[in-house]
mmCIF file of C-alpha atoms in Angstrom:
data_model
loop_
_atom_site.group_PDB
_atom_site.id
_atom_site.type_symbol
_atom_site.label_atom_id
_atom_site.label_comp_id
_atom_site.label_asym_id
_atom_site.label_seq_id
_atom_site.Cartn_x
_atom_site.Cartn_y
_atom_site.Cartn_z
ATOM 1 C CA UNK A 1 61.656 94.079 79.145
ATOM 2 C CA UNK A 2 64.405 91.445 79.547
ATOM 3 C CA UNK A 3 64.747 92.316 83.260
ATOM 4 C CA UNK A 4 60.979 92.070 83.738
ATOM 5 C CA UNK A 5 60.930 88.645 82.025
ATOM 6 C CA UNK A 6 63.816 87.405 84.169
ATOM 7 C CA UNK A 7 62.014 88.525 87.350
ATOM 8 C CA UNK A 8 58.772 86.869 86.184
ATOM 9 C CA UNK A 9 60.557 83.565 85.447
ATOM 10 C CA UNK A 10 62.365 83.766 88.825
ATOM 11 C CA UNK A 11 59.037 84.254 90.692
ATOM 12 C CA UNK A 12 57.494 81.330 88.759
ATOM 13 C CA UNK A 13 60.503 79.125 89.594
ATOM 14 C CA UNK A 14 60.233 79.871 93.337
ATOM 15 C CA UNK A 15 56.435 79.433 93.106
ATOM 16 C CA UNK A 16 56.801 75.981 91.563
ATOM 17 C CA UNK A 17 59.439 75.141 94.206
ATOM 18 C CA UNK A 18 56.992 76.104 97.000
ATOM 19 C CA UNK A 19 54.169 74.007 95.574
ATOM 20 C CA UNK A 20 56.244 70.906 94.721
ATOM 21 C CA UNK A 21 58.050 71.220 98.074
ATOM 22 C CA UNK A 22 54.671 71.147 99.865
ATOM 23 C CA UNK A 23 53.957 67.878 98.010
ATOM 24 C CA UNK A 24 57.341 66.155 98.359
ATOM 25 C CA UNK A 25 58.879 67.762 101.471
ATOM 26 C CA UNK A 26 56.911 65.574 103.891
ATOM 27 C CA UNK A 27 58.585 62.411 102.507
ATOM 28 C CA UNK A 28 61.653 63.027 104.685
ATOM 29 C CA UNK A 29 59.605 63.567 107.864
ATOM 30 C CA UNK A 30 56.942 60.825 107.604
ATOM 31 C CA UNK A 31 58.170 58.965 110.747
ATOM 32 C CA UNK A 32 58.033 62.253 112.724
ATOM 33 C CA UNK A 33 54.552 63.033 111.325
ATOM 34 C CA UNK A 34 53.362 59.547 112.366
ATOM 35 C CA UNK A 35 54.617 60.213 115.937
ATOM 36 C CA UNK A 36 53.203 63.753 115.974
ATOM 37 C CA UNK A 37 49.673 62.642 115.029
ATOM 38 C CA UNK A 38 49.895 59.231 116.798
ATOM 39 C CA UNK A 39 49.175 57.289 113.590
ATOM 40 C CA UNK A 40 50.962 54.405 111.819
ATOM 41 C CA UNK A 41 53.660 55.144 109.217
ATOM 42 C CA UNK A 42 51.443 53.680 106.456
ATOM 43 C CA UNK A 43 48.611 56.035 107.490
ATOM 44 C CA UNK A 44 51.049 58.984 107.509
ATOM 45 C CA UNK A 45 52.009 57.900 103.969
ATOM 46 C CA UNK A 46 48.507 58.913 102.844
ATOM 47 C CA UNK A 47 49.748 62.527 103.033
ATOM 48 C CA UNK A 48 51.962 61.694 100.028
ATOM 49 C CA UNK A 49 49.905 59.140 98.072
ATOM 50 C CA UNK A 50 46.547 60.964 98.277
ATOM 51 C CA UNK A 51 48.231 64.256 97.318
ATOM 52 C CA UNK A 52 49.729 62.622 94.190
ATOM 53 C CA UNK A 53 46.384 60.998 93.361
ATOM 54 C CA UNK A 54 44.575 64.368 93.638
ATOM 55 C CA UNK A 55 47.176 65.906 91.278
ATOM 56 C CA UNK A 56 46.730 63.071 88.751
ATOM 57 C CA UNK A 57 42.913 63.417 88.847
ATOM 58 C CA UNK A 58 42.834 67.228 88.602
ATOM 59 C CA UNK A 59 45.706 67.502 86.075
ATOM 60 C CA UNK A 60 43.564 67.668 82.916
ATOM 61 C CA UNK A 61 40.408 69.221 84.436
ATOM 62 C CA UNK A 62 41.455 72.109 86.715
ATOM 63 C CA UNK A 63 43.793 73.952 84.251
ATOM 64 C CA UNK A 64 40.980 73.618 81.679
ATOM 65 C CA UNK A 65 38.369 75.137 84.027
ATOM 66 C CA UNK A 66 40.557 78.143 84.869
ATOM 67 C CA UNK A 67 42.040 78.605 81.371
ATOM 68 C CA UNK A 68 39.905 81.657 80.503
ATOM 69 C CA UNK A 69 40.626 83.663 83.676
ATOM 70 C CA UNK A 70 43.268 86.349 84.267
ATOM 71 C CA UNK A 71 46.458 84.371 84.911
ATOM 72 C CA UNK A 72 47.702 86.613 87.717
ATOM 73 C CA UNK A 73 44.407 86.228 89.636
ATOM 74 C CA UNK A 74 44.448 82.442 89.172
ATOM 75 C CA UNK A 75 48.047 82.223 90.462
ATOM 76 C CA UNK A 76 47.143 84.327 93.529
ATOM 77 C CA UNK A 77 44.115 82.087 94.205
ATOM 78 C CA UNK A 78 46.233 78.896 94.082
ATOM 79 C CA UNK A 79 49.022 80.347 96.238
ATOM 80 C CA UNK A 80 46.414 81.600 98.726
ATOM 81 C CA UNK A 81 44.870 78.101 98.978
ATOM 82 C CA UNK A 82 48.351 76.623 99.590
ATOM 83 C CA UNK A 83 49.199 79.203 102.298
ATOM 84 C CA UNK A 84 45.891 78.495 104.110
ATOM 85 C CA UNK A 85 46.392 74.712 103.863
ATOM 86 C CA UNK A 86 49.951 75.072 105.222
ATOM 87 C CA UNK A 87 48.753 77.236 108.142
ATOM 88 C CA UNK A 88 46.085 74.651 109.079
ATOM 89 C CA UNK A 89 48.801 71.933 108.955
ATOM 90 C CA UNK A 90 50.971 73.899 111.436
ATOM 91 C CA UNK A 91 48.280 74.244 114.101
ATOM 92 C CA UNK A 92 46.110 71.147 113.805
ATOM 93 C CA UNK A 93 46.553 68.102 116.043
ATOM 94 C CA UNK A 94 43.869 66.129 114.163
ATOM 95 C CA UNK A 95 45.246 63.841 111.430
ATOM 96 C CA UNK A 96 42.017 63.864 109.360
ATOM 97 C CA UNK A 97 42.049 67.673 109.291
ATOM 98 C CA UNK A 98 45.766 67.615 108.316
ATOM 99 C CA UNK A 99 44.864 65.247 105.457
ATOM 100 C CA UNK A 100 42.076 67.565 104.228
ATOM 101 C CA UNK A 101 44.461 70.566 104.489
ATOM 102 C CA UNK A 102 46.810 68.680 102.126
ATOM 103 C CA UNK A 103 44.299 67.241 99.653
ATOM 104 C CA UNK A 104 42.351 70.469 98.951
ATOM 105 C CA UNK A 105 45.494 72.390 97.773
ATOM 106 C CA UNK A 106 46.574 69.279 95.805
ATOM 107 C CA UNK A 107 43.604 69.781 93.461
ATOM 108 C CA UNK A 108 44.887 73.306 92.712
ATOM 109 C CA UNK A 109 48.531 72.184 92.232
ATOM 110 C CA UNK A 110 48.215 71.457 88.442
ATOM 111 C CA UNK A 111 46.717 74.913 87.795
ATOM 112 C CA UNK A 112 49.785 76.785 89.092
ATOM 113 C CA UNK A 113 52.365 74.422 87.587
ATOM 114 C CA UNK A 114 50.695 74.313 84.167
ATOM 115 C CA UNK A 115 50.342 78.128 84.184
ATOM 116 C CA UNK A 116 53.987 78.564 85.227
ATOM 117 C CA UNK A 117 55.168 76.592 82.162
ATOM 118 C CA UNK A 118 52.741 78.379 79.809
ATOM 119 C CA UNK A 119 53.546 81.894 81.102
ATOM 120 C CA UNK A 120 57.329 81.225 81.008
ATOM 121 C CA UNK A 121 57.075 79.990 77.389
ATOM 122 C CA UNK A 122 54.881 82.965 76.388
ATOM 123 C CA UNK A 123 57.281 85.513 77.914
ATOM 124 C CA UNK A 124 59.981 84.804 75.294
ATOM 125 C CA UNK A 125 60.217 84.002 71.563
ATOM 126 C CA UNK A 126 59.082 80.574 70.318
ATOM 127 C CA UNK A 127 62.727 79.468 69.785
ATOM 128 C CA UNK A 128 63.717 80.437 73.347
ATOM 129 C CA UNK A 129 60.616 78.840 74.981
ATOM 130 C CA UNK A 130 62.347 75.529 75.962
ATOM 131 C CA UNK A 131 65.076 77.535 77.771
ATOM 132 C CA UNK A 132 62.495 79.575 79.716
ATOM 133 C CA UNK A 133 60.573 76.411 80.668
ATOM 134 C CA UNK A 134 63.820 74.677 81.728
ATOM 135 C CA UNK A 135 64.453 77.536 84.207
ATOM 136 C CA UNK A 136 61.032 76.952 85.800
ATOM 137 C CA UNK A 137 61.899 73.228 85.915
ATOM 138 C CA UNK A 138 64.773 74.090 88.273
ATOM 139 C CA UNK A 139 62.007 74.881 90.796
ATOM 140 C CA UNK A 140 60.463 71.444 90.143
ATOM 141 C CA UNK A 141 63.805 69.674 90.748
ATOM 142 C CA UNK A 142 64.602 71.774 93.812
ATOM 143 C CA UNK A 143 61.137 71.097 95.239
ATOM 144 C CA UNK A 144 61.460 67.368 94.669
ATOM 145 C CA UNK A 145 65.022 66.810 95.766
ATOM 146 C CA UNK A 146 66.441 69.782 97.719
ATOM 147 C CA UNK A 147 63.207 70.383 99.661
ATOM 148 C CA UNK A 148 63.284 66.938 101.307
ATOM 149 C CA UNK A 149 66.642 67.381 103.156
ATOM 150 C CA UNK A 150 65.800 71.038 104.076
ATOM 151 C CA UNK A 151 62.455 70.064 105.642
ATOM 152 C CA UNK A 152 64.030 67.057 107.340
ATOM 153 C CA UNK A 153 66.767 69.305 108.806
ATOM 154 C CA UNK A 154 64.214 71.878 110.117
ATOM 155 C CA UNK A 155 62.072 69.119 111.701
ATOM 156 C CA UNK A 156 65.114 67.591 113.434
ATOM 157 C CA UNK A 157 66.651 70.905 114.522
ATOM 158 C CA UNK A 158 63.392 72.596 115.606
ATOM 159 C CA UNK A 159 60.011 70.851 115.303
ATOM 160 C CA UNK A 160 57.390 69.435 112.930
ATOM 161 C CA UNK A 161 55.456 72.712 113.249
ATOM 162 C CA UNK A 162 58.498 74.717 112.088
ATOM 163 C CA UNK A 163 58.943 72.361 109.102
ATOM 164 C CA UNK A 164 55.288 72.964 108.155
ATOM 165 C CA UNK A 165 55.849 76.708 108.659
ATOM 166 C CA UNK A 166 58.648 76.545 106.052
ATOM 167 C CA UNK A 167 56.055 75.471 103.435
ATOM 168 C CA UNK A 168 53.748 78.331 104.465
ATOM 169 C CA UNK A 169 56.520 80.970 104.415
ATOM 170 C CA UNK A 170 57.789 80.044 100.908
ATOM 171 C CA UNK A 171 54.247 80.105 99.471
ATOM 172 C CA UNK A 172 53.423 83.392 101.275
ATOM 173 C CA UNK A 173 56.593 85.070 99.881
ATOM 174 C CA UNK A 174 55.647 84.013 96.337
ATOM 175 C CA UNK A 175 52.070 85.233 96.907
ATOM 176 C CA UNK A 176 53.388 88.716 97.841
ATOM 177 C CA UNK A 177 55.944 88.751 94.982
ATOM 178 C CA UNK A 178 53.194 87.801 92.494
ATOM 179 C CA UNK A 179 50.874 90.481 93.907
ATOM 180 C CA UNK A 180 53.525 93.232 93.656
ATOM 181 C CA UNK A 181 55.724 92.349 90.669
ATOM 182 C CA UNK A 182 53.672 90.219 88.257
ATOM 183 C CA UNK A 183 51.646 92.286 85.757
ATOM 184 C CA UNK A 184 47.970 91.575 85.107
ATOM 185 C CA UNK A 185 47.697 88.801 82.505
ATOM 186 C CA UNK A 186 44.207 88.650 80.999
ATOM 187 C CA UNK A 187 43.721 85.817 78.484
ATOM 188 C CA UNK A 188 43.693 87.396 74.999
ATOM 189 C CA UNK A 189 42.089 84.534 73.091
ATOM 190 C CA UNK A 190 39.828 82.433 75.224
ATOM 191 C CA UNK A 191 39.698 78.909 73.821
ATOM 192 C CA UNK A 192 36.426 77.044 74.293
ATOM 193 C CA UNK A 193 36.547 73.859 76.396
ATOM 194 C CA UNK A 194 35.578 71.910 73.257
ATOM 195 C CA UNK A 195 38.504 73.339 71.253
ATOM 196 C CA UNK A 196 40.914 72.410 74.051
ATOM 197 C CA UNK A 197 39.475 68.932 74.547
ATOM 198 C CA UNK A 198 39.704 68.294 70.785
ATOM 199 C CA UNK A 199 43.471 67.699 71.173
ATOM 200 C CA UNK A 200 42.451 64.332 72.679
ATOM 201 C CA UNK A 201 41.111 63.317 69.258
ATOM 202 C CA UNK A 202 44.653 63.385 67.828
ATOM 203 C CA UNK A 203 46.691 60.173 67.904
ATOM 204 C CA UNK A 204 49.904 62.228 68.342
ATOM 205 C CA UNK A 205 48.587 63.405 71.743
ATOM 206 C CA UNK A 206 47.957 59.843 72.955
ATOM 207 C CA UNK A 207 51.310 58.545 71.655
ATOM 208 C CA UNK A 208 52.987 61.399 73.553
ATOM 209 C CA UNK A 209 51.018 60.778 76.778
ATOM 210 C CA UNK A 210 51.873 57.046 76.809
ATOM 211 C CA UNK A 211 55.551 57.817 76.024
ATOM 212 C CA UNK A 212 55.707 60.276 78.955
ATOM 213 C CA UNK A 213 54.002 57.855 81.388
ATOM 214 C CA UNK A 214 56.648 55.252 80.433
ATOM 215 C CA UNK A 215 59.589 57.701 80.535
ATOM 216 C CA UNK A 216 58.632 58.887 84.015
ATOM 217 C CA UNK A 217 58.045 55.314 85.138
ATOM 218 C CA UNK A 218 61.596 54.551 83.928
ATOM 219 C CA UNK A 219 63.069 57.309 86.109
ATOM 220 C CA UNK A 220 60.903 57.026 89.255
ATOM 221 C CA UNK A 221 60.450 53.257 89.192
ATOM 222 C CA UNK A 222 64.157 53.060 90.050
ATOM 223 C CA UNK A 223 64.781 56.411 91.823
ATOM 224 C CA UNK A 224 61.990 55.690 94.371
ATOM 225 C CA UNK A 225 64.188 52.868 95.694
ATOM 226 C CA UNK A 226 67.575 54.599 95.409
ATOM 227 C CA UNK A 227 67.967 54.811 99.216
ATOM 228 C CA UNK A 228 67.124 51.107 99.560
ATOM 229 C CA UNK A 229 69.539 50.244 96.697
ATOM 230 C CA UNK A 230 72.447 52.204 98.197
ATOM 231 C CA UNK A 231 71.777 50.617 101.594
ATOM 232 C CA UNK A 232 71.368 46.958 100.607
ATOM 233 C CA UNK A 233 73.292 46.594 97.325
ATOM 234 C CA UNK A 234 76.102 49.196 97.653
ATOM 235 C CA UNK A 235 76.235 48.860 101.490
ATOM 236 C CA UNK A 236 76.578 52.612 102.111
ATOM 237 C CA UNK A 237 76.202 54.284 105.512
ATOM 238 C CA UNK A 238 73.184 56.547 106.119
ATOM 239 C CA UNK A 239 75.375 59.696 105.973
ATOM 240 C CA UNK A 240 76.842 58.660 102.613
ATOM 241 C CA UNK A 241 73.324 57.910 101.333
ATOM 242 C CA UNK A 242 72.224 61.453 102.308
ATOM 243 C CA UNK A 243 75.196 62.818 100.352
ATOM 244 C CA UNK A 244 74.255 60.670 97.325
ATOM 245 C CA UNK A 245 70.679 61.985 97.395
ATOM 246 C CA UNK A 246 72.043 65.531 97.495
ATOM 247 C CA UNK A 247 74.377 64.765 94.525
ATOM 248 C CA UNK A 248 71.375 63.377 92.605
ATOM 249 C CA UNK A 249 69.396 66.541 93.400
ATOM 250 C CA UNK A 250 72.192 68.902 92.355
ATOM 251 C CA UNK A 251 72.748 66.887 89.171
ATOM 252 C CA UNK A 252 69.013 67.141 88.438
ATOM 253 C CA UNK A 253 69.291 70.940 88.390
ATOM 254 C CA UNK A 254 72.324 70.744 86.034
ATOM 255 C CA UNK A 255 70.175 68.483 83.806
ATOM 256 C CA UNK A 256 67.448 71.147 83.641
ATOM 257 C CA UNK A 257 69.922 73.790 82.446
ATOM 258 C CA UNK A 258 71.386 71.371 79.865
ATOM 259 C CA UNK A 259 67.890 70.386 78.670
ATOM 260 C CA UNK A 260 67.004 73.990 77.822
ATOM 261 C CA UNK A 261 69.991 74.149 75.462
ATOM 262 C CA UNK A 262 69.460 70.653 73.986
ATOM 263 C CA UNK A 263 65.756 71.193 73.268
ATOM 264 C CA UNK A 264 66.412 74.629 71.747
ATOM 265 C CA UNK A 265 69.114 73.163 69.459
ATOM 266 C CA UNK A 266 67.633 69.849 68.326
ATOM 267 C CA UNK A 267 64.606 68.703 70.273
ATOM 268 C CA UNK A 268 63.685 65.601 68.286
ATOM 269 C CA UNK A 269 67.204 64.153 68.347
ATOM 270 C CA UNK A 270 67.439 64.754 72.140
ATOM 271 C CA UNK A 271 64.162 62.870 72.729
ATOM 272 C CA UNK A 272 65.229 59.891 70.567
ATOM 273 C CA UNK A 273 68.661 59.567 72.255
ATOM 274 C CA UNK A 274 67.368 59.950 75.849
ATOM 275 C CA UNK A 275 66.010 56.381 76.468
ATOM 276 C CA UNK A 276 69.268 54.851 75.148
ATOM 277 C CA UNK A 277 71.445 57.097 77.347
ATOM 278 C CA UNK A 278 69.431 56.309 80.503
ATOM 279 C CA UNK A 279 69.273 52.618 79.529
ATOM 280 C CA UNK A 280 73.084 52.497 79.336
ATOM 281 C CA UNK A 281 73.295 54.006 82.859
ATOM 282 C CA UNK A 282 70.892 51.348 84.198
ATOM 283 C CA UNK A 283 72.848 48.476 82.609
ATOM 284 C CA UNK A 284 76.123 49.763 84.141
ATOM 285 C CA UNK A 285 74.264 50.276 87.451
ATOM 286 C CA UNK A 286 73.144 46.640 87.430
ATOM 287 C CA UNK A 287 76.694 45.422 86.723
ATOM 288 C CA UNK A 288 78.659 47.755 89.029
ATOM 289 C CA UNK A 289 76.090 48.905 91.627
ATOM 290 C CA UNK A 290 77.922 47.015 94.391
ATOM 291 C CA UNK A 291 80.949 49.336 94.185
ATOM 292 C CA UNK A 292 80.890 52.712 95.938
ATOM 293 C CA UNK A 293 82.918 54.897 93.517
ATOM 294 C CA UNK A 294 81.230 53.710 90.274
ATOM 295 C CA UNK A 295 77.883 54.111 92.082
ATOM 296 C CA UNK A 296 78.701 57.733 93.033
ATOM 297 C CA UNK A 297 79.666 58.588 89.412
ATOM 298 C CA UNK A 298 76.528 56.834 88.074
ATOM 299 C CA UNK A 299 74.304 58.722 90.565
ATOM 300 C CA UNK A 300 75.688 62.011 89.211
ATOM 301 C CA UNK A 301 75.107 61.038 85.530
ATOM 302 C CA UNK A 302 71.698 59.540 86.364
ATOM 303 C CA UNK A 303 70.651 62.767 88.153
ATOM 304 C CA UNK A 304 71.646 64.891 85.124
ATOM 305 C CA UNK A 305 69.683 62.592 82.775
ATOM 306 C CA UNK A 306 66.628 62.638 85.081
ATOM 307 C CA UNK A 307 66.687 66.467 84.965
ATOM 308 C CA UNK A 308 66.828 66.368 81.151
ATOM 309 C CA UNK A 309 64.034 63.753 81.171
ATOM 310 C CA UNK A 310 61.622 66.018 83.067
ATOM 311 C CA UNK A 311 62.016 68.728 80.415
ATOM 312 C CA UNK A 312 61.687 66.190 77.595
ATOM 313 C CA UNK A 313 58.387 64.951 79.092
ATOM 314 C CA UNK A 314 56.937 68.474 79.181
ATOM 315 C CA UNK A 315 58.189 69.304 75.657
ATOM 316 C CA UNK A 316 56.895 66.003 74.200
ATOM 317 C CA UNK A 317 53.296 66.565 75.329
ATOM 318 C CA UNK A 318 53.382 70.334 74.770
ATOM 319 C CA UNK A 319 54.606 69.927 71.166
ATOM 320 C CA UNK A 320 51.794 67.460 70.446
ATOM 321 C CA UNK A 321 49.115 70.021 71.411
ATOM 322 C CA UNK A 322 50.589 73.551 71.103
ATOM 323 C CA UNK A 323 47.143 74.996 70.291
ATOM 324 C CA UNK A 324 45.989 74.294 73.877
ATOM 325 C CA UNK A 325 48.969 75.032 76.174
ATOM 326 C CA UNK A 326 47.222 75.078 79.582
ATOM 327 C CA UNK A 327 45.370 71.824 78.913
ATOM 328 C CA UNK A 328 48.531 70.203 77.448
ATOM 329 C CA UNK A 329 50.512 71.113 80.586
ATOM 330 C CA UNK A 330 47.711 69.630 82.693
ATOM 331 C CA UNK A 331 47.932 66.402 80.663
ATOM 332 C CA UNK A 332 51.707 66.454 81.207
ATOM 333 C CA UNK A 333 51.247 66.658 85.020
ATOM 334 C CA UNK A 334 48.756 63.779 84.977
ATOM 335 C CA UNK A 335 51.030 61.636 82.782
ATOM 336 C CA UNK A 336 54.123 62.140 84.979
ATOM 337 C CA UNK A 337 52.167 61.446 88.194
ATOM 338 C CA UNK A 338 50.719 58.277 86.649
ATOM 339 C CA UNK A 339 54.224 57.285 85.525
ATOM 340 C CA UNK A 340 55.582 57.816 89.042
ATOM 341 C CA UNK A 341 52.758 55.741 90.582
ATOM 342 C CA UNK A 342 53.070 52.867 88.063
ATOM 343 C CA UNK A 343 56.893 52.878 88.187
ATOM 344 C CA UNK A 344 57.046 52.869 91.994
ATOM 345 C CA UNK A 345 54.466 50.044 92.200
ATOM 346 C CA UNK A 346 56.319 47.960 89.577
ATOM 347 C CA UNK A 347 59.654 48.652 91.301
ATOM 348 C CA UNK A 348 58.226 47.381 94.584
ATOM 349 C CA UNK A 349 57.032 44.188 92.852
ATOM 350 C CA UNK A 350 60.443 43.514 91.274
ATOM 351 C CA UNK A 351 62.177 44.050 94.634
ATOM 352 C CA UNK A 352 59.826 41.719 96.550
ATOM 353 C CA UNK A 353 59.991 38.990 93.885
ATOM 354 C CA UNK A 354 63.635 39.167 92.724
ATOM 355 C CA UNK A 355 65.573 41.430 95.116
ATOM 356 C CA UNK A 356 66.624 45.095 95.235
ATOM 357 C CA UNK A 357 69.337 44.775 92.566
ATOM 358 C CA UNK A 358 66.702 43.867 89.943
ATOM 359 C CA UNK A 359 64.728 47.118 90.314
ATOM 360 C CA UNK A 360 66.680 48.498 87.308
ATOM 361 C CA UNK A 361 64.708 46.111 85.067
ATOM 362 C CA UNK A 362 61.586 48.244 85.657
ATOM 363 C CA UNK A 363 63.565 51.168 84.239
ATOM 364 C CA UNK A 364 64.891 49.186 81.256
ATOM 365 C CA UNK A 365 61.462 47.742 80.394
ATOM 366 C CA UNK A 366 59.817 51.198 80.605
ATOM 367 C CA UNK A 367 62.567 52.720 78.426
ATOM 368 C CA UNK A 368 62.183 50.010 75.793
ATOM 369 C CA UNK A 369 58.409 50.591 75.568
ATOM 370 C CA UNK A 370 58.822 54.397 75.575
ATOM 371 C CA UNK A 371 61.263 54.124 72.627
ATOM 372 C CA UNK A 372 58.554 52.283 70.667
ATOM 373 C CA UNK A 373 56.089 55.149 71.388
ATOM 374 C CA UNK A 374 58.668 57.806 70.404
ATOM 375 C CA UNK A 375 59.459 55.887 67.188
ATOM 376 C CA UNK A 376 55.739 55.572 66.339
ATOM 377 C CA UNK A 377 55.168 59.305 66.829
ATOM 378 C CA UNK A 378 58.201 60.208 64.692
ATOM 379 C CA UNK A 379 57.229 57.648 62.047
ATOM 380 C CA UNK A 380 53.630 58.901 61.780
ATOM 381 C CA UNK A 381 54.331 62.629 62.045
ATOM 382 C CA UNK A 382 57.167 64.661 60.531
ATOM 383 C CA UNK A 383 58.781 67.239 62.915
ATOM 384 C CA UNK A 384 56.968 70.125 61.142
ATOM 385 C CA UNK A 385 53.611 68.356 61.529
ATOM 386 C CA UNK A 386 54.392 67.714 65.192
ATOM 387 C CA UNK A 387 54.683 71.421 65.927
ATOM 388 C CA UNK A 388 51.986 72.717 63.569
#
């Protein structure tokens, strides 16, 4: 049984990696995509922004629509849609068609990711659930951070088509692994749409959603401009910057492993401490960001905290609506995508008005507001109420 669970969680982790990598992997090759399709870089950027927008829109609705179906069949459907979209992307020379081949799978993205978290949590005891979810989160981190340099390397060493083929191959492998190794998972108790939507009547759900939007804005409002910061403030070379991004990515994975243990031990305490820990990193970053060695150490600590933060976001929304796990995970995906969008937009504003060094203030402001939301939730609801 333990072996079967481990294999299931491993397949889910690689599945989440494949789907997130399809979303984020193109970031590193946008200039090449612009050349390949003969479009401007801002137009090529639509491949990223419209994908994220589709995820934010479909986050609460799509997992809800598919919540009553056999989970294995739903996973195979989503992976199949991603494989087809990836194959179209390899062979098309038309940018509009490439955009459609990206946006259609994006609507299915929240279904797989929300199911992956739910199935991982259900495969173990309630106490061990945060650990199981944190393992799946390794796929999220890898997709977001490790996928970018891999895809960039393939595009430079071979071609854009081969980079696109990498997306297709990963998703196709997971499709086959799911087909062969994942048991049928019919939904035992089908919750009505009304019962699932009723979690939106609870103030604890809304306090948690706003807290998560702000927490993710705090991380991505600054991380989105890390390359720019290292280049203009720390004056690093492009090779050193690549190394820093890799350190951040590796640290993110360490953070996921640590988060599983922290949330299993004392979840509430971990959530309360998190904004203060990240805030301290941002203050030191503002004061010593000009110096290479302090910046390298801070990037490592920041990466670990960002990995912990991703798990905290999922736990915070999930624990506010445990009676509707698929819908709660969909809300989580919408909240983090909204946080990323708001944070990146605010970060851009701070940079254009005040300069790159001041981008950390977006993070500090978001953390301050998120602490208020966390305090309000803890003040209004005791920990036992929060999980009942």
